mmCIF file of C-alpha atoms in Angstrom:
data_model
loop_
_atom_site.group_PDB
_atom_site.id
_atom_site.type_symbol
_atom_site.label_atom_id
_atom_site.label_comp_id
_atom_site.label_asym_id
_atom_site.label_seq_id
_atom_site.Cartn_x
_atom_site.Cartn_y
_atom_site.Cartn_z
ATOM 1 C CA MET A 22 -68.285 -14.759 21.185
ATOM 2 C CA PHE A 23 -66.750 -18.113 20.086
ATOM 3 C CA VAL A 24 -66.358 -19.782 23.512
ATOM 4 C CA ASP A 25 -65.948 -18.483 27.133
ATOM 5 C CA LEU A 26 -63.775 -20.760 29.294
ATOM 6 C CA GLY A 27 -64.178 -18.603 32.543
ATOM 7 C CA ALA A 28 -61.207 -17.395 34.474
ATOM 8 C CA GLN A 29 -57.893 -19.167 34.166
ATOM 9 C CA PRO A 30 -54.121 -18.852 35.181
ATOM 10 C CA LEU A 31 -51.512 -18.726 32.556
ATOM 11 C CA CYS A 32 -51.230 -22.315 31.565
ATOM 12 C CA GLU A 33 -47.479 -22.835 31.580
ATOM 13 C CA SER A 34 -47.031 -20.990 35.026
ATOM 14 C CA TYR A 35 -46.212 -23.948 37.137
ATOM 15 C CA LEU A 36 -45.957 -23.235 40.897
ATOM 16 C CA GLY A 37 -43.504 -23.956 43.531
ATOM 17 C CA GLN A 38 -44.230 -24.810 47.217
ATOM 18 C CA ALA A 39 -43.953 -21.199 48.304
ATOM 19 C CA ASP A 40 -46.304 -20.193 45.572
ATOM 20 C CA LEU A 41 -49.219 -21.961 47.041
ATOM 21 C CA HIS A 42 -49.428 -19.369 49.785
ATOM 22 C CA ALA A 43 -49.419 -16.378 47.508
ATOM 23 C CA MET A 44 -52.091 -14.718 45.332
ATOM 24 C CA GLU A 45 -52.230 -16.354 41.982
ATOM 25 C CA PRO A 46 -53.451 -14.366 39.009
ATOM 26 C CA PHE A 47 -56.329 -15.476 36.787
ATOM 27 C CA TYR A 48 -57.444 -13.952 33.725
ATOM 28 C CA PRO A 49 -60.712 -14.350 31.625
ATOM 29 C CA LEU A 50 -60.110 -16.850 28.918
ATOM 30 C CA ARG A 51 -62.754 -15.729 26.246
ATOM 31 C CA THR A 52 -62.410 -15.987 22.399
ATOM 32 C CA TYR A 53 -64.170 -14.127 19.635
ATOM 33 C CA VAL A 54 -64.438 -14.446 15.922
ATOM 34 C CA CYS A 55 -64.138 -11.502 13.905
ATOM 35 C CA ASP A 56 -67.062 -10.740 11.524
ATOM 36 C CA GLU A 57 -64.757 -9.213 9.055
ATOM 37 C CA CYS A 58 -61.724 -11.467 8.612
ATOM 38 C CA LEU A 59 -63.112 -14.605 10.628
ATOM 39 C CA LEU A 60 -60.004 -14.903 12.773
ATOM 40 C CA VAL A 61 -60.835 -16.429 15.934
ATOM 41 C CA GLN A 62 -58.733 -14.720 18.703
ATOM 42 C CA ALA A 63 -58.470 -14.449 22.622
ATOM 43 C CA GLU A 64 -58.713 -11.265 24.552
ATOM 44 C CA ASP A 65 -55.125 -10.045 25.219
ATOM 45 C CA PHE A 66 -54.492 -9.809 28.951
ATOM 46 C CA ALA A 67 -50.913 -11.040 29.456
ATOM 47 C CA SER A 68 -47.783 -9.794 27.485
ATOM 48 C CA PRO A 69 -45.514 -12.159 25.482
ATOM 49 C CA GLU A 70 -42.886 -11.197 28.012
ATOM 50 C CA GLN A 71 -44.901 -12.403 30.966
ATOM 51 C CA ILE A 72 -45.664 -15.746 29.062
ATOM 52 C CA PHE A 73 -42.674 -16.671 26.996
ATOM 53 C CA ARG A 74 -39.378 -15.279 28.706
ATOM 54 C CA GLU A 75 -39.323 -18.299 31.167
ATOM 55 C CA TYR A 76 -41.066 -21.115 29.744
ATOM 56 C CA ALA A 77 -41.904 -24.807 30.944
ATOM 57 C CA TYR A 78 -42.351 -26.466 27.619
ATOM 58 C CA PHE A 79 -39.471 -28.526 25.982
ATOM 59 C CA SER A 80 -40.078 -30.187 22.733
ATOM 60 C CA SER A 81 -37.576 -32.812 23.311
ATOM 61 C CA TYR A 82 -39.504 -34.777 25.854
ATOM 62 C CA SER A 83 -41.886 -36.068 23.316
ATOM 63 C CA SER A 84 -40.530 -39.028 21.115
ATOM 64 C CA SER A 85 -43.283 -38.763 18.599
ATOM 65 C CA TRP A 86 -42.529 -35.027 18.184
ATOM 66 C CA LEU A 87 -38.817 -35.742 17.728
ATOM 67 C CA ASP A 88 -39.771 -38.387 15.021
ATOM 68 C CA HIS A 89 -42.102 -35.784 13.297
ATOM 69 C CA ALA A 90 -39.144 -33.282 13.190
ATOM 70 C CA ALA A 91 -36.789 -35.703 11.667
ATOM 71 C CA GLN A 92 -39.129 -36.652 9.206
ATOM 72 C CA PHE A 93 -39.653 -33.001 8.259
ATOM 73 C CA CYS A 94 -36.110 -32.458 7.984
ATOM 74 C CA ASP A 95 -35.573 -35.532 5.572
ATOM 75 C CA ALA A 96 -38.509 -34.352 3.461
ATOM 76 C CA SER A 97 -37.580 -30.682 3.140
ATOM 77 C CA VAL A 98 -33.983 -31.504 2.261
ATOM 78 C CA ASP A 99 -35.242 -33.673 -0.683
ATOM 79 C CA ARG A 100 -37.824 -31.338 -1.578
ATOM 80 C CA LEU A 101 -35.773 -28.027 -1.731
ATOM 81 C CA GLY A 102 -32.382 -29.491 -2.473
ATOM 82 C CA LEU A 103 -30.779 -28.060 0.788
ATOM 83 C CA ASP A 104 -27.122 -28.547 1.440
ATOM 84 C CA GLU A 105 -24.086 -26.960 3.063
ATOM 85 C CA ARG A 106 -24.652 -23.905 0.900
ATOM 86 C CA SER A 107 -28.195 -23.384 2.214
ATOM 87 C CA PHE A 108 -29.359 -21.571 5.205
ATOM 88 C CA VAL A 109 -32.382 -22.593 7.427
ATOM 89 C CA VAL A 110 -33.998 -20.530 10.160
ATOM 90 C CA GLU A 111 -36.425 -21.680 12.706
ATOM 91 C CA VAL A 112 -38.591 -19.257 14.438
ATOM 92 C CA ALA A 113 -39.671 -20.280 18.005
ATOM 93 C CA SER A 114 -36.979 -23.127 17.846
ATOM 94 C CA ASN A 115 -37.612 -24.168 21.391
ATOM 95 C CA ASP A 116 -34.630 -26.504 22.597
ATOM 96 C CA GLY A 117 -33.264 -27.152 19.065
ATOM 97 C CA TYR A 118 -35.090 -30.324 18.636
ATOM 98 C CA LEU A 119 -35.801 -29.727 14.951
ATOM 99 C CA LEU A 120 -32.801 -27.688 13.924
ATOM 100 C CA ARG A 121 -30.376 -30.177 15.273
ATOM 101 C CA ASN A 122 -31.497 -32.599 12.341
ATOM 102 C CA PHE A 123 -30.085 -29.822 9.773
ATOM 103 C CA VAL A 124 -26.962 -29.243 12.028
ATOM 104 C CA ARG A 125 -26.061 -32.986 11.859
ATOM 105 C CA ARG A 126 -26.097 -32.626 8.210
ATOM 106 C CA GLY A 127 -23.940 -29.903 7.969
ATOM 107 C CA ILE A 128 -26.472 -27.359 6.587
ATOM 108 C CA PRO A 129 -26.192 -23.989 8.531
ATOM 109 C CA ALA A 130 -28.897 -23.005 10.577
ATOM 110 C CA LEU A 131 -30.247 -20.584 13.217
ATOM 111 C CA GLY A 132 -32.888 -20.778 15.844
ATOM 112 C CA ILE A 133 -34.831 -17.756 17.244
ATOM 113 C CA GLU A 134 -36.302 -18.430 20.731
ATOM 114 C CA PRO A 135 -37.450 -15.896 23.206
ATOM 115 C CA ALA A 136 -37.509 -18.180 26.128
ATOM 116 C CA ARG A 137 -33.952 -17.792 27.427
ATOM 117 C CA ASN A 138 -34.042 -21.004 29.648
ATOM 118 C CA VAL A 139 -35.074 -23.022 26.655
ATOM 119 C CA ALA A 140 -32.525 -21.158 24.145
ATOM 120 C CA LYS A 141 -29.811 -22.110 26.718
ATOM 121 C CA VAL A 142 -30.443 -25.909 26.283
ATOM 122 C CA ALA A 143 -30.425 -25.377 22.359
ATOM 123 C CA ILE A 144 -27.061 -23.608 22.511
ATOM 124 C CA GLU A 145 -25.619 -26.274 24.766
ATOM 125 C CA ALA A 146 -26.715 -28.974 22.293
ATOM 126 C CA GLY A 147 -24.926 -27.049 19.433
ATOM 127 C CA VAL A 148 -27.693 -25.295 17.694
ATOM 128 C CA PRO A 149 -27.105 -21.569 17.057
ATOM 129 C CA THR A 150 -29.791 -19.793 18.737
ATOM 130 C CA LEU A 151 -30.772 -16.088 19.055
ATOM 131 C CA PRO A 152 -32.762 -15.503 22.446
ATOM 132 C CA GLU A 153 -35.393 -12.798 21.090
ATOM 133 C CA PHE A 154 -38.938 -12.443 20.092
ATOM 134 C CA PHE A 155 -39.238 -12.428 16.205
ATOM 135 C CA GLY A 156 -40.651 -9.782 14.069
ATOM 136 C CA LEU A 157 -39.863 -7.392 11.428
ATOM 137 C CA ASP A 158 -36.903 -5.510 13.274
ATOM 138 C CA VAL A 159 -35.183 -8.688 13.994
ATOM 139 C CA ALA A 160 -35.665 -10.147 10.596
ATOM 140 C CA ALA A 161 -34.462 -6.995 8.927
ATOM 141 C CA ARG A 162 -31.439 -6.970 11.012
ATOM 142 C CA LEU A 163 -30.490 -10.537 10.355
ATOM 143 C CA ALA A 164 -31.165 -9.799 6.588
ATOM 144 C CA GLU A 165 -28.821 -6.984 6.622
ATOM 145 C CA THR A 166 -25.999 -8.930 8.281
ATOM 146 C CA GLY A 167 -26.099 -12.329 7.027
ATOM 147 C CA PRO A 168 -27.982 -14.474 4.476
ATOM 148 C CA ARG A 169 -31.703 -14.754 3.969
ATOM 149 C CA ALA A 170 -33.307 -18.158 4.510
ATOM 150 C CA ASP A 171 -33.716 -20.715 1.931
ATOM 151 C CA LEU A 172 -36.104 -22.348 4.380
ATOM 152 C CA LEU A 173 -37.840 -20.726 7.123
ATOM 153 C CA VAL A 174 -39.756 -22.900 9.666
ATOM 154 C CA ALA A 175 -42.528 -21.750 11.972
ATOM 155 C CA ASN A 176 -43.987 -24.691 13.738
ATOM 156 C CA ASN A 177 -46.716 -23.982 16.295
ATOM 157 C CA VAL A 178 -45.873 -20.420 16.934
ATOM 158 C CA LEU A 179 -48.294 -18.231 14.496
ATOM 159 C CA ALA A 180 -51.041 -18.989 17.130
ATOM 160 C CA HIS A 181 -48.694 -17.529 20.002
ATOM 161 C CA VAL A 182 -48.133 -14.163 18.258
ATOM 162 C CA PRO A 183 -50.079 -11.103 19.437
ATOM 163 C CA ASP A 184 -48.962 -8.972 16.303
ATOM 164 C CA LEU A 185 -49.621 -11.251 13.410
ATOM 165 C CA HIS A 186 -48.712 -8.669 10.746
ATOM 166 C CA ASP A 187 -45.301 -7.777 12.393
ATOM 167 C CA PHE A 188 -44.385 -11.473 12.462
ATOM 168 C CA VAL A 189 -45.422 -12.145 9.039
ATOM 169 C CA ALA A 190 -43.792 -9.190 7.670
ATOM 170 C CA GLY A 191 -40.566 -10.481 9.312
ATOM 171 C CA ILE A 192 -41.053 -13.816 7.455
ATOM 172 C CA ALA A 193 -41.256 -12.051 4.120
ATOM 173 C CA ALA A 194 -38.171 -9.879 4.914
ATOM 174 C CA LEU A 195 -35.888 -12.811 6.115
ATOM 175 C CA LEU A 196 -37.025 -15.212 3.280
ATOM 176 C CA ASN A 197 -34.770 -15.458 0.298
ATOM 177 C CA ASP A 198 -36.447 -14.408 -3.092
ATOM 178 C CA ASP A 199 -36.759 -18.272 -4.022
ATOM 179 C CA GLY A 200 -37.008 -19.438 -0.524
ATOM 180 C CA VAL A 201 -39.934 -21.253 1.117
ATOM 181 C CA ALA A 202 -41.610 -20.911 4.487
ATOM 182 C CA SER A 203 -43.140 -23.890 6.330
ATOM 183 C CA LEU A 204 -45.756 -22.992 8.853
ATOM 184 C CA GLU A 205 -47.601 -25.600 11.102
ATOM 185 C CA PHE A 206 -50.503 -24.651 13.311
ATOM 186 C CA ALA A 207 -53.340 -26.300 14.811
ATOM 187 C CA HIS A 208 -56.476 -26.362 12.370
ATOM 188 C CA LEU A 209 -59.368 -24.552 13.733
ATOM 189 C CA LEU A 210 -61.523 -27.039 11.689
ATOM 190 C CA ARG A 211 -60.193 -30.018 13.703
ATOM 191 C CA LEU A 212 -60.320 -28.157 16.895
ATOM 192 C CA MET A 213 -64.012 -27.744 16.516
ATOM 193 C CA GLU A 214 -64.800 -31.248 15.137
ATOM 194 C CA GLY A 215 -62.894 -32.788 17.902
ATOM 195 C CA ARG A 216 -64.171 -30.587 20.763
ATOM 196 C CA GLN A 217 -60.582 -29.709 21.425
ATOM 197 C CA PHE A 218 -61.396 -26.734 23.495
ATOM 198 C CA ASP A 219 -58.427 -27.520 25.862
ATOM 199 C CA THR A 220 -56.046 -26.215 23.216
ATOM 200 C CA ILE A 221 -57.321 -22.470 23.774
ATOM 201 C CA TYR A 222 -55.464 -20.763 26.506
ATOM 202 C CA HIS A 223 -53.806 -17.458 27.074
ATOM 203 C CA GLU A 224 -50.506 -18.352 25.363
ATOM 204 C CA HIS A 225 -52.581 -19.025 22.106
ATOM 205 C CA PHE A 226 -53.712 -15.624 20.805
ATOM 206 C CA SER A 227 -55.200 -16.945 17.503
ATOM 207 C CA TYR A 228 -57.012 -20.079 16.289
ATOM 208 C CA LEU A 229 -56.471 -20.524 12.603
ATOM 209 C CA THR A 230 -57.753 -21.664 9.231
ATOM 210 C CA LEU A 231 -56.254 -21.800 5.874
ATOM 211 C CA HIS A 232 -58.818 -19.074 4.950
ATOM 212 C CA VAL A 233 -57.271 -16.712 7.339
ATOM 213 C CA VAL A 234 -53.712 -17.560 6.762
ATOM 214 C CA GLU A 235 -53.935 -17.070 3.178
ATOM 215 C CA ARG A 236 -55.111 -13.652 3.542
ATOM 216 C CA LEU A 237 -52.795 -12.820 6.439
ATOM 217 C CA LEU A 238 -49.762 -13.955 4.031
ATOM 218 C CA ALA A 239 -51.103 -12.162 0.930
ATOM 219 C CA GLU A 240 -51.057 -8.793 2.788
ATOM 220 C CA HIS A 241 -47.126 -9.214 2.967
ATOM 221 C CA GLY A 242 -46.679 -10.437 -0.622
ATOM 222 C CA LEU A 243 -46.570 -14.094 0.137
ATOM 223 C CA ALA A 244 -48.621 -16.941 -1.288
ATOM 224 C CA VAL A 245 -49.495 -20.505 -0.216
ATOM 225 C CA ILE A 246 -48.167 -22.987 -2.654
ATOM 226 C CA ASP A 247 -48.929 -26.188 -0.852
ATOM 227 C CA VAL A 248 -50.808 -27.506 2.318
ATOM 228 C CA GLU A 249 -50.707 -30.684 4.141
ATOM 229 C CA GLU A 250 -53.063 -32.164 6.679
ATOM 230 C CA LEU A 251 -51.283 -33.346 9.777
ATOM 231 C CA PRO A 252 -52.249 -35.701 12.726
ATOM 232 C CA THR A 253 -50.270 -33.617 15.270
ATOM 233 C CA HIS A 254 -52.013 -31.648 18.117
ATOM 234 C CA GLY A 255 -55.477 -33.138 17.161
ATOM 235 C CA GLY A 256 -55.033 -31.963 13.630
ATOM 236 C CA SER A 257 -52.844 -29.481 12.001
ATOM 237 C CA LEU A 258 -51.972 -27.908 8.756
ATOM 238 C CA ARG A 259 -48.589 -27.440 7.249
ATOM 239 C CA VAL A 260 -48.643 -24.438 5.022
ATOM 240 C CA TRP A 261 -45.784 -23.964 2.560
ATOM 241 C CA ALA A 262 -45.570 -20.276 1.334
ATOM 242 C CA ALA A 263 -43.224 -18.344 -1.068
ATOM 243 C CA HIS A 264 -42.933 -14.773 -2.319
ATOM 244 C CA ARG A 265 -45.854 -14.139 -4.484
ATOM 245 C CA GLY A 266 -45.182 -15.342 -8.206
ATOM 246 C CA ARG A 267 -42.174 -17.370 -7.405
ATOM 247 C CA ARG A 268 -43.563 -20.745 -7.261
ATOM 248 C CA GLU A 269 -46.823 -22.439 -8.507
ATOM 249 C CA GLU A 270 -49.619 -23.261 -6.375
ATOM 250 C CA LEU A 271 -50.247 -26.975 -6.039
ATOM 251 C CA PRO A 272 -53.863 -28.746 -6.303
ATOM 252 C CA SER A 273 -53.728 -29.440 -2.419
ATOM 253 C CA VAL A 274 -54.502 -25.652 -1.647
ATOM 254 C CA ALA A 275 -57.800 -25.553 -3.695
ATOM 255 C CA ALA A 276 -58.854 -29.010 -2.138
ATOM 256 C CA LEU A 277 -58.160 -27.454 1.494
ATOM 257 C CA ARG A 278 -60.170 -24.456 0.463
ATOM 258 C CA ARG A 279 -63.193 -26.529 -0.650
ATOM 259 C CA LEU A 280 -62.949 -28.644 2.584
ATOM 260 C CA GLU A 281 -63.184 -25.512 4.740
ATOM 261 C CA GLU A 282 -65.963 -23.923 2.712
ATOM 262 C CA GLY A 283 -67.782 -27.236 3.024
ATOM 263 C CA SER A 284 -67.813 -26.802 6.878
ATOM 264 C CA ARG A 285 -68.837 -23.093 6.348
ATOM 265 C CA LEU A 286 -65.621 -21.749 7.889
ATOM 266 C CA HIS A 287 -65.819 -18.979 5.234
ATOM 267 C CA ARG A 288 -69.006 -17.697 6.817
ATOM 268 C CA LEU A 289 -69.614 -16.305 10.321
ATOM 269 C CA GLU A 290 -72.372 -18.922 11.212
ATOM 270 C CA GLY A 291 -69.811 -21.744 10.734
ATOM 271 C CA TYR A 292 -68.328 -20.547 14.103
ATOM 272 C CA LEU A 293 -71.367 -20.694 16.279
ATOM 273 C CA GLY A 294 -72.556 -23.369 18.466
ATOM 274 C CA PHE A 295 -69.239 -24.675 19.749
ATOM 275 C CA GLU A 296 -69.684 -23.542 23.535
ATOM 276 C CA GLU A 297 -72.474 -26.000 24.035
ATOM 277 C CA ALA A 298 -70.332 -28.901 22.666
ATOM 278 C CA VAL A 299 -67.569 -27.593 25.208
ATOM 279 C CA ARG A 300 -70.111 -27.897 28.040
ATOM 280 C CA SER A 301 -71.149 -31.428 27.046
ATOM 281 C CA VAL A 302 -67.426 -32.567 27.527
ATOM 282 C CA LYS A 303 -67.308 -30.786 30.873
ATOM 283 C CA ARG A 304 -70.308 -32.589 32.229
ATOM 284 C CA ARG A 305 -69.119 -35.937 30.997
ATOM 285 C CA PHE A 306 -65.646 -35.640 32.405
ATOM 286 C CA LEU A 307 -66.612 -34.540 35.711
ATOM 287 C CA SER A 308 -69.172 -37.293 36.043
ATOM 288 C CA ILE A 309 -66.497 -39.779 35.423
ATOM 289 C CA LEU A 310 -64.324 -38.362 38.205
ATOM 290 C CA ILE A 311 -67.040 -37.841 40.621
ATOM 291 C CA GLU A 312 -68.298 -41.414 40.309
ATOM 292 C CA ALA A 313 -64.684 -42.620 40.568
ATOM 293 C CA SER A 314 -64.185 -40.658 43.862
ATOM 294 C CA GLU A 315 -67.634 -41.937 45.396
ATOM 295 C CA GLN A 316 -66.449 -45.496 44.744
ATOM 296 C CA GLY A 317 -63.055 -44.765 46.595
ATOM 297 C CA LEU A 318 -61.048 -45.184 43.536
ATOM 298 C CA VAL A 319 -57.472 -43.362 43.200
ATOM 299 C CA VAL A 320 -57.192 -41.104 40.129
ATOM 300 C CA ALA A 321 -53.900 -39.855 38.704
ATOM 301 C CA GLY A 322 -52.844 -37.801 35.783
ATOM 302 C CA TYR A 323 -50.372 -38.393 33.035
ATOM 303 C CA GLY A 324 -48.787 -35.370 31.782
ATOM 304 C CA ALA A 325 -48.758 -31.753 32.645
ATOM 305 C CA PRO A 326 -49.331 -29.858 29.282
ATOM 306 C CA GLY A 327 -50.811 -26.405 28.936
ATOM 307 C CA LYS A 328 -53.877 -28.007 27.352
ATOM 308 C CA GLY A 329 -54.359 -29.972 30.585
ATOM 309 C CA ASN A 330 -54.458 -26.875 32.703
ATOM 310 C CA THR A 331 -57.256 -25.528 30.556
ATOM 311 C CA LEU A 332 -59.092 -28.596 30.894
ATOM 312 C CA LEU A 333 -58.742 -29.004 34.733
ATOM 313 C CA ASN A 334 -59.543 -25.321 35.515
ATOM 314 C CA PHE A 335 -62.493 -25.174 33.237
ATOM 315 C CA CYS A 336 -64.038 -28.190 34.781
ATOM 316 C CA GLY A 337 -63.177 -27.084 38.408
ATOM 317 C CA VAL A 338 -61.043 -30.192 39.151
ATOM 318 C CA ARG A 339 -58.768 -30.101 42.267
ATOM 319 C CA GLU A 340 -56.807 -32.458 44.254
ATOM 320 C CA ASP A 341 -59.886 -34.294 45.572
ATOM 321 C CA LEU A 342 -60.687 -35.639 41.939
ATOM 322 C CA ILE A 343 -57.187 -36.267 40.747
ATOM 323 C CA ARG A 344 -54.757 -36.829 43.438
ATOM 324 C CA PHE A 345 -51.416 -36.140 41.376
ATOM 325 C CA THR A 346 -50.055 -36.024 38.051
ATOM 326 C CA VAL A 347 -46.679 -37.340 36.516
ATOM 327 C CA ASP A 348 -44.571 -35.807 33.775
ATOM 328 C CA ARG A 349 -41.239 -36.870 32.077
ATOM 329 C CA ASN A 350 -40.082 -33.073 32.080
ATOM 330 C CA PRO A 351 -37.621 -32.673 35.072
ATOM 331 C CA TYR A 352 -38.493 -28.836 34.978
ATOM 332 C CA LYS A 353 -41.937 -29.437 35.843
ATOM 333 C CA GLN A 354 -41.357 -32.317 38.508
ATOM 334 C CA GLY A 355 -41.793 -31.146 42.014
ATOM 335 C CA ARG A 356 -44.036 -28.299 41.172
ATOM 336 C CA TYR A 357 -47.815 -27.746 41.009
ATOM 337 C CA LEU A 358 -50.216 -27.205 38.103
ATOM 338 C CA PRO A 359 -51.436 -23.695 37.958
ATOM 339 C CA GLY A 360 -54.946 -23.033 39.475
ATOM 340 C CA THR A 361 -55.696 -26.317 40.498
ATOM 341 C CA HIS A 362 -52.521 -27.011 42.541
ATOM 342 C CA ILE A 363 -52.326 -30.655 41.709
ATOM 343 C CA PRO A 364 -48.852 -31.984 42.367
ATOM 344 C CA ILE A 365 -46.515 -33.123 39.565
ATOM 345 C CA HIS A 366 -44.287 -36.108 40.094
ATOM 346 C CA HIS A 367 -41.702 -38.402 38.213
ATOM 347 C CA PRO A 368 -43.603 -41.026 36.249
ATOM 348 C CA ASP A 369 -42.280 -43.666 38.637
ATOM 349 C CA ARG A 370 -44.755 -42.317 41.284
ATOM 350 C CA LEU A 371 -47.396 -44.366 39.266
ATOM 351 C CA ASP A 372 -45.691 -47.720 39.996
ATOM 352 C CA ARG A 373 -45.544 -46.744 43.699
ATOM 353 C CA GLU A 374 -49.303 -45.521 44.092
ATOM 354 C CA ARG A 375 -50.808 -47.744 41.648
ATOM 355 C CA PRO A 376 -53.821 -45.633 40.849
ATOM 356 C CA ASP A 377 -57.127 -47.146 39.516
ATOM 357 C CA LEU A 378 -57.510 -44.565 36.832
ATOM 358 C CA ILE A 379 -54.984 -42.526 34.830
ATOM 359 C CA VAL A 380 -56.187 -39.458 33.008
ATOM 360 C CA ILE A 381 -54.098 -38.755 30.009
ATOM 361 C CA LEU A 382 -53.901 -34.834 29.801
ATOM 362 C CA PRO A 383 -51.744 -34.574 26.601
ATOM 363 C CA TRP A 384 -54.477 -36.690 24.723
ATOM 364 C CA ASN A 385 -52.757 -35.615 21.321
ATOM 365 C CA LEU A 386 -49.941 -38.021 22.336
ATOM 366 C CA ARG A 387 -52.269 -40.797 23.416
ATOM 367 C CA ASP A 388 -50.665 -43.580 21.201
ATOM 368 C CA GLU A 389 -47.204 -42.841 22.436
ATOM 369 C CA ILE A 390 -48.413 -42.482 26.166
ATOM 370 C CA MET A 391 -50.597 -45.723 25.879
ATOM 371 C CA THR A 392 -47.439 -47.527 24.979
ATOM 372 C CA GLN A 393 -45.590 -46.051 27.859
ATOM 373 C CA LEU A 394 -48.478 -47.063 30.225
ATOM 374 C CA ASP A 395 -48.800 -50.704 28.994
ATOM 375 C CA HIS A 396 -47.480 -51.922 32.154
ATOM 376 C CA VAL A 397 -50.279 -50.581 34.336
ATOM 377 C CA ARG A 398 -52.543 -53.296 33.246
ATOM 378 C CA ALA A 399 -50.392 -55.436 35.662
ATOM 379 C CA TRP A 400 -52.487 -53.852 38.636
ATOM 380 C CA GLY A 401 -55.714 -53.373 36.565
ATOM 381 C CA ALA A 402 -55.426 -49.601 36.064
ATOM 382 C CA ARG A 403 -57.637 -48.061 33.301
ATOM 383 C CA ILE A 404 -57.114 -45.133 31.105
ATOM 384 C CA VAL A 405 -59.295 -41.982 30.869
ATOM 385 C CA LEU A 406 -59.442 -40.004 27.708
ATOM 386 C CA PRO A 407 -60.993 -36.632 28.033
ATOM 387 C CA ILE A 408 -61.134 -35.471 24.522
ATOM 388 C CA PRO A 409 -63.179 -35.419 22.340
ATOM 389 C CA GLU A 410 -65.684 -37.417 24.203
ATOM 390 C CA PRO A 411 -64.454 -38.406 27.744
ATOM 391 C CA GLU A 412 -64.218 -42.174 27.980
ATOM 392 C CA ILE A 413 -62.684 -44.976 30.070
ATOM 393 C CA VAL A 414 -60.568 -47.450 28.112
ATOM 394 C CA SER A 415 -58.991 -50.671 29.389
#
């Protein structure tokens, strides 16, 4: 056992008014570490079709994430010399937030996105998108009928894949002989250091280290050639990979291996003890909310991310402790958080209600959101940051 977060609903299954009077499914949210390969993985209760065919997450509602995507486009064009003769594929391309940067440059691109409602938005924005789950079958079909990818991007999707081998085999099949794949994923090392247990939910089947990803890629003829540490999602890795023997490994890879070994992530004992750290966050977060309630303060949330639902359901928080939350995504407004049934409103609700405390649920976007909330100082509101150590800030 790595950590047991109790019974939880699917974190992106936002509820309508009618759903509040029906049974809501909860599934055990337990994660384990394999004593052979050291992959941390969740028990598999819900299928990808249940989770991802209709999805509530749209990347374009985060300004900082759009900036991140634009910077990646600029850097990869320069690094790989991409032009109108190249072909870029993104797996789990969401609403086209990243690929539109390549399309604007005249670089041919294709998104592959299983959530039909999200893929429709990308297509309407001019980003060619295939609404399917990516794997070896899809990759082989695309490789047969069209060009293979000079750059294949897979940002924050590897953790969402139940069959890792089928997925990586698809990358190998669709990647050009001299092509490069770029994979971004939350780094388990940073998750543990920052006590980021709320990034664990049913939609994330795996929690990854370089050690595990190198082994996985190697089984499909791919090798890591470079790795970057990123601040996104509380600390992520961007792994650059190519067909084995086609490109030289850069010193960054050995340096990251040493970092993980220094934290004992190449040994089973390095994964033990995380559960007690999680419980201490729960106790501190609840003490802040209970004290505020006893003082008669109004507490609201900012954001309705999947991670917030893990946090609130694990801590047993309901509408008596957080009256409502707000979100910029119109798809979520007017709905309710799964499990907790806290209502989601437009951000202007904050100005009308003027809460005393505002809990930032997508804490990984704290800088962006703190700027958006600068005006709440006018009525003396304070901010609650739940991770890594719950605290109240002015």
